[in-house]
């Protein structure tokens, strides 16, 4: 069976197909829990980003247009800057191929 992915299911950040459809709001909730275990103040700075799209989150059902990789990269950069001591644990839990070099970034 061949799966056709329409351009509407692409991420606005990287223009790749959204293959792990968990929206930034659902991811942000999970990220806040993890970060708050180490730094409750830093956790308050983690917020979801709503970008309309044709893909629907598998957790909440909301439409989304930003992939888990791009959103996780944004939050990782925030954590690496403001809480570098927890950055390695963050990337282990929310990798979404962040450790893999991506040619377009």
Coordinates of N, CA, C and O in Angstrom, one line a residue:
X1 N 0.8 -1.2 0.0 CA 0.0 0.0 0.0 C 0.9 1.2 0.0 O 1.8 1.4 0.8
X2 N 0.6 2.1 -0.9 CA 1.4 3.4 -1.0 C 0.6 4.5 -0.2 O -0.6 4.7 -0.4
X3 N 1.4 5.2 0.6 CA 0.8 6.3 1.4 C 1.2 7.6 0.7 O 2.4 7.8 0.5
X4 N 0.2 8.4 0.4 CA 0.5 9.7 -0.2 C 0.3 10.8 0.9 O -0.7 10.8 1.5
X5 N 1.3 11.6 1.0 CA 1.2 12.7 2.0 C 1.1 14.0 1.3 O 1.9 14.3 0.5
X6 N 0.0 14.7 1.5 CA -0.3 15.9 0.8 C 0.6 17.0 1.4 O 1.0 17.0 2.6
X7 N 0.9 18.0 0.6 CA 1.7 19.2 1.1 C 1.1 19.9 2.3 O 1.7 20.5 3.1
X8 N -0.3 19.7 2.5 CA -0.9 20.4 3.6 C -0.6 19.7 4.9 O -0.8 20.3 6.0
X9 N 0.0 18.5 4.9 CA 0.4 17.8 6.1 C 1.8 18.1 6.4 O 2.5 17.3 7.1
X10 N 2.4 19.1 5.8 CA 3.8 19.4 6.0 C 3.9 20.4 7.2 O 3.1 21.3 7.4
X11 N 5.1 20.4 7.8 CA 5.4 21.3 8.9 C 5.7 22.7 8.4 O 6.5 22.8 7.4
X12 N 5.2 23.7 9.0 CA 5.6 25.1 8.5 C 7.0 25.5 8.9 O 7.6 26.4 8.3
X13 N 7.6 24.7 9.8 CA 9.0 25.0 10.2 C 10.0 24.4 9.3 O 11.0 25.1 8.9
X14 N 9.9 23.2 9.0 CA 10.9 22.4 8.2 C 10.4 22.0 6.9 O 11.2 21.4 6.1
X15 N 9.1 22.1 6.6 CA 8.5 21.7 5.3 C 8.5 20.2 5.1 O 8.3 19.7 4.0
X16 N 8.8 19.4 6.2 CA 8.7 18.0 6.1 C 7.4 17.5 6.5 O 6.6 18.2 7.2
X17 N 7.0 16.2 6.1 CA 5.7 15.7 6.4 C 5.7 15.5 8.0 O 6.7 15.1 8.6
X18 N 4.6 15.7 8.6 CA 4.4 15.5 10.0 C 4.0 14.1 10.2 O 2.9 13.6 9.9
X19 N 5.0 13.3 10.7 CA 4.9 11.9 10.8 C 4.6 11.4 12.3 O 4.3 10.3 12.5
X20 N 4.8 12.3 13.2 CA 4.6 12.1 14.6 C 3.6 13.2 15.1 O 4.1 14.1 15.7
X21 N 2.4 13.0 14.8 CA 1.4 14.1 15.1 C 1.0 14.4 16.5 O -0.1 14.0 17.0
X22 N 1.9 14.9 17.3 CA 1.6 15.4 18.6 C 1.8 16.9 18.6 O 2.9 17.4 18.3
X23 N 0.7 17.6 18.9 CA 0.8 19.1 18.8 C 1.7 19.7 19.9 O 1.9 19.1 20.9
X24 N 2.1 20.9 19.6 CA 2.9 21.7 20.5 C 2.3 21.8 21.9 O 3.0 21.8 22.9
X25 N 1.0 22.0 22.0 CA 0.3 22.2 23.3 C 0.4 20.9 24.1 O 0.7 21.0 25.3
X26 N 0.2 19.7 23.5 CA 0.3 18.5 24.2 C 1.7 18.2 24.6 O 2.0 17.7 25.7
X27 N 2.7 18.5 23.7 CA 4.1 18.3 24.0 C 4.5 19.2 25.2 O 5.3 18.8 26.1
X28 N 4.1 20.5 25.1 CA 4.4 21.5 26.1 C 4.0 21.0 27.5 O 4.8 21.2 28.5
X29 N 2.8 20.4 27.6 CA 2.4 19.9 28.9 C 3.3 18.9 29.5 O 3.7 18.9 30.6
X30 N 3.7 17.9 28.6 CA 4.7 16.9 29.0 C 6.0 17.5 29.4 O 6.7 17.1 30.3
X31 N 6.5 18.4 28.6 CA 7.8 19.1 28.8 C 7.8 19.8 30.1 O 8.8 19.8 30.8
X32 N 6.7 20.5 30.4 CA 6.6 21.3 31.7 C 6.8 20.4 32.9 O 7.4 20.7 33.8
X33 N 6.1 19.2 32.8 CA 6.2 18.2 33.9 C 7.7 17.8 34.1 O 8.2 17.9 35.2
X34 N 8.4 17.4 33.1 CA 9.7 17.0 33.2 C 10.6 18.1 33.7 O 11.4 17.9 34.6
X35 N 10.5 19.3 33.1 CA 11.4 20.4 33.5 C 11.1 20.9 34.9 O 12.0 21.2 35.7
X36 N 9.8 20.9 35.3 CA 9.5 21.3 36.7 C 10.1 20.4 37.8 O 10.2 20.9 38.9
X37 N 10.4 19.2 37.4 CA 11.1 18.3 38.4 C 12.4 18.9 38.8 O 12.9 18.6 39.9
X38 N 13.0 19.6 37.9 CA 14.4 20.2 38.1 C 14.4 21.7 38.3 O 15.2 22.2 39.1
X39 N 13.5 22.4 37.6 CA 13.5 23.9 37.7 C 12.1 24.4 37.4 O 11.7 24.7 36.3
X40 N 11.3 24.5 38.5 CA 9.9 25.0 38.3 C 9.8 26.3 37.6 O 8.8 26.5 36.9
X41 N 10.7 27.2 37.9 CA 10.6 28.5 37.2 C 10.8 28.5 35.7 O 10.1 29.1 35.0
X42 N 11.8 27.6 35.3 CA 12.0 27.5 33.9 C 10.8 26.8 33.2 O 10.4 27.2 32.1
X43 N 10.2 25.9 33.9 CA 9.0 25.2 33.3 C 7.9 26.1 33.0 O 7.2 25.9 32.0
X44 N 7.8 27.2 33.7 CA 6.7 28.2 33.5 C 6.9 28.9 32.1 O 6.0 29.5 31.6
X45 N 8.1 28.8 31.5 CA 8.4 29.5 30.3 C 8.1 28.6 29.0 O 8.2 29.0 27.9
X46 N 7.7 27.4 29.3 CA 7.4 26.4 28.2 C 5.9 26.5 27.9 O 5.1 26.2 28.7
X47 N 5.6 26.9 26.7 CA 4.2 27.1 26.3 C 4.1 26.5 24.8 O 5.0 26.6 24.0
X48 N 3.0 26.0 24.6 CA 2.7 25.5 23.2 C 2.6 26.6 22.2 O 2.4 27.7 22.6
X49 N 2.7 26.2 21.0 CA 2.6 27.2 19.9 C 1.5 26.6 19.0 O 1.5 25.5 18.5
X50 N 0.5 27.5 18.7 CA -0.6 27.0 17.8 C -0.3 27.4 16.4 O -0.2 28.6 16.1
X51 N -0.2 26.5 15.5 CA 0.0 26.7 14.1 C -1.1 25.8 13.4 O -1.1 24.6 13.5
X52 N -2.0 26.5 12.7 CA -3.1 25.8 12.0 C -2.5 24.9 10.9 O -1.5 25.3 10.2
X53 N -3.1 23.7 10.7 CA -2.6 22.8 9.7 C -3.7 21.7 9.4 O -4.7 21.7 10.0
X54 N -3.4 20.9 8.5 CA -4.3 19.8 8.1 C -4.1 18.5 8.9 O -4.9 17.6 8.8
X55 N -3.0 18.4 9.7 CA -2.8 17.3 10.5 C -3.5 17.4 11.8 O -3.6 18.6 12.3
X56 N -3.9 16.3 12.4 CA -4.6 16.4 13.7 C -3.8 15.7 14.8 O -3.3 14.6 14.5
X57 N -3.7 16.3 15.9 CA -2.9 15.7 17.0 C -3.6 14.4 17.5 O -4.8 14.3 17.6
X58 N -2.7 13.4 17.7 CA -3.3 12.1 18.1 C -3.7 12.1 19.6 O -4.3 11.1 20.0
X59 N -3.3 13.1 20.3 CA -3.7 13.1 21.7 C -5.0 14.0 22.0 O -5.9 13.6 22.6
X60 N -5.0 15.2 21.4 CA -6.2 16.1 21.7 C -7.1 16.3 20.5 O -8.2 16.8 20.6
X61 N -6.6 15.9 19.3 CA -7.4 16.1 18.1 C -7.4 17.4 17.4 O -8.0 17.6 16.3
X62 N -6.7 18.4 18.0 CA -6.6 19.7 17.4 C -5.8 19.7 16.1 O -4.9 18.9 15.9
X63 N -6.2 20.6 15.2 CA -5.4 20.7 14.0 C -4.0 21.3 14.3 O -3.9 22.1 15.2
X64 N -3.0 20.9 13.5 CA -1.6 21.4 13.8 C -0.8 21.5 12.5 O -1.1 20.8 11.6
X65 N 0.1 22.4 12.6 CA 1.0 22.6 11.4 C 2.5 22.7 11.7 O 3.3 23.0 10.9
X66 N 2.8 22.4 13.0 CA 4.2 22.4 13.4 C 4.6 21.1 14.0 O 3.9 20.6 14.9
X67 N 5.6 20.5 13.5 CA 6.0 19.1 13.9 C 6.7 19.1 15.2 O 7.2 20.1 15.7
X68 N 6.7 17.9 15.8 CA 7.3 17.7 17.1 C 8.8 18.0 17.1 O 9.3 18.5 18.1
X69 N 9.4 17.7 16.0 CA 10.9 18.0 15.9 C 11.1 19.5 16.0 O 11.9 19.9 16.8
X70 N 10.4 20.3 15.3 CA 10.7 21.8 15.3 C 10.3 22.4 16.6 O 11.0 23.2 17.1
X71 N 9.2 22.0 17.2 CA 8.8 22.5 18.5 C 9.8 22.1 19.6 O 10.2 22.9 20.4
X72 N 10.2 20.8 19.6 CA 11.1 20.3 20.6 C 12.5 21.1 20.4 O 13.1 21.3 21.4
X73 N 12.9 21.3 19.2 CA 14.1 22.1 19.0 C 14.1 23.5 19.6 O 15.0 23.9 20.3
X74 N 12.9 24.1 19.4 CA 12.7 25.5 20.0 C 12.9 25.4 21.6 O 13.5 26.2 22.2
X75 N 12.2 24.4 22.2 CA 12.2 24.3 23.6 C 13.6 23.9 24.1 O 14.1 24.4 25.1
X76 N 14.2 23.0 23.3 CA 15.6 22.6 23.7 C 16.5 23.8 23.7 O 17.4 23.9 24.7
X77 N 16.4 24.6 22.7 CA 17.3 25.8 22.7 C 17.1 26.7 23.9 O 18.0 27.2 24.5
X78 N 15.8 26.9 24.3 CA 15.5 27.6 25.5 C 16.1 27.0 26.8 O 16.8 27.7 27.6
X79 N 16.0 25.7 26.9 CA 16.5 25.0 28.0 C 18.1 25.0 28.0 O 18.7 25.2 29.1
X80 N 18.7 24.8 26.9 CA 20.1 24.8 26.8 C 20.7 26.1 27.2 O 21.8 26.2 27.8
X81 N 19.9 27.2 27.0 CA 20.4 28.5 27.4 C 20.1 28.8 28.8 O 21.0 29.3 29.5
X82 N 18.9 28.5 29.3 CA 18.5 28.9 30.7 C 18.7 27.8 31.7 O 18.7 28.1 32.9
X83 N 18.8 26.6 31.3 CA 19.0 25.5 32.3 C 19.8 24.4 31.7 O 19.3 23.2 31.6
X84 N 21.1 24.7 31.3 CA 21.9 23.7 30.6 C 22.1 22.4 31.4 O 22.3 21.3 30.8
X85 N 22.0 22.4 32.7 CA 22.1 21.2 33.5 C 21.1 20.2 33.3 O 21.3 19.0 33.6
X86 N 19.9 20.5 32.7 CA 18.9 19.6 32.4 C 18.7 19.3 30.9 O 17.8 18.5 30.5
X87 N 19.5 19.9 30.1 CA 19.4 19.8 28.7 C 19.6 18.4 28.2 O 18.8 17.9 27.3
X88 N 20.5 17.7 28.7 CA 20.8 16.3 28.3 C 19.6 15.4 28.6 O 19.2 14.5 27.8
X89 N 19.0 15.5 29.8 CA 17.8 14.7 30.1 C 16.6 15.1 29.2 O 15.9 14.2 28.8
X90 N 16.5 16.4 28.9 CA 15.4 16.8 28.1 C 15.5 16.2 26.7 O 14.6 15.6 26.2
X91 N 16.7 16.2 26.1 CA 16.9 15.7 24.8 C 16.7 14.1 24.8 O 16.3 13.6 23.7
X92 N 17.0 13.5 25.9 CA 16.7 12.0 25.9 C 15.2 11.7 25.9 O 14.8 10.8 25.3
X93 N 14.4 12.5 26.6 CA 13.0 12.3 26.7 C 12.2 12.8 25.5 O 11.2 12.3 25.1
X94 N 12.7 13.9 24.9 CA 12.0 14.6 23.8 C 12.9 14.7 22.6 O 13.0 15.8 22.0
X95 N 13.5 13.6 22.2 CA 14.5 13.7 21.1 C 13.9 14.1 19.8 O 14.3 15.1 19.2
X96 N 12.9 13.4 19.3 CA 12.3 13.6 18.0 C 13.4 14.0 16.9 O 13.3 14.9 16.2
X97 N 14.4 13.2 16.9 CA 15.6 13.3 16.0 C 16.4 14.6 16.2 O 17.0 15.0 15.3
X98 N 16.4 15.1 17.4 CA 17.2 16.3 17.6 C 18.7 16.0 17.7 O 19.5 16.9 17.3
X99 N 19.0 14.8 18.1 CA 20.4 14.5 18.1 C 21.0 14.1 16.8 O 22.2 14.1 16.6
X100 N 20.1 13.9 15.8 CA 20.5 13.6 14.4 C 20.7 14.9 13.7 O 19.9 15.7 13.7
X101 N 21.9 15.1 13.0 CA 22.1 16.3 12.3 C 21.1 16.3 11.1 O 20.9 15.3 10.4
X102 N 20.4 17.4 10.9 CA 19.5 17.6 9.8 C 20.1 18.6 8.9 O 20.4 19.7 9.2
X103 N 20.2 18.2 7.6 CA 20.8 19.1 6.6 C 20.3 20.5 6.4 O 21.0 21.4 6.2
X104 N 18.9 20.6 6.6 CA 18.3 21.9 6.4 C 18.5 22.9 7.5 O 18.2 24.0 7.3
X105 N 19.0 22.5 8.7 CA 19.1 23.4 9.8 C 20.5 23.8 10.0 O 21.5 23.3 9.9

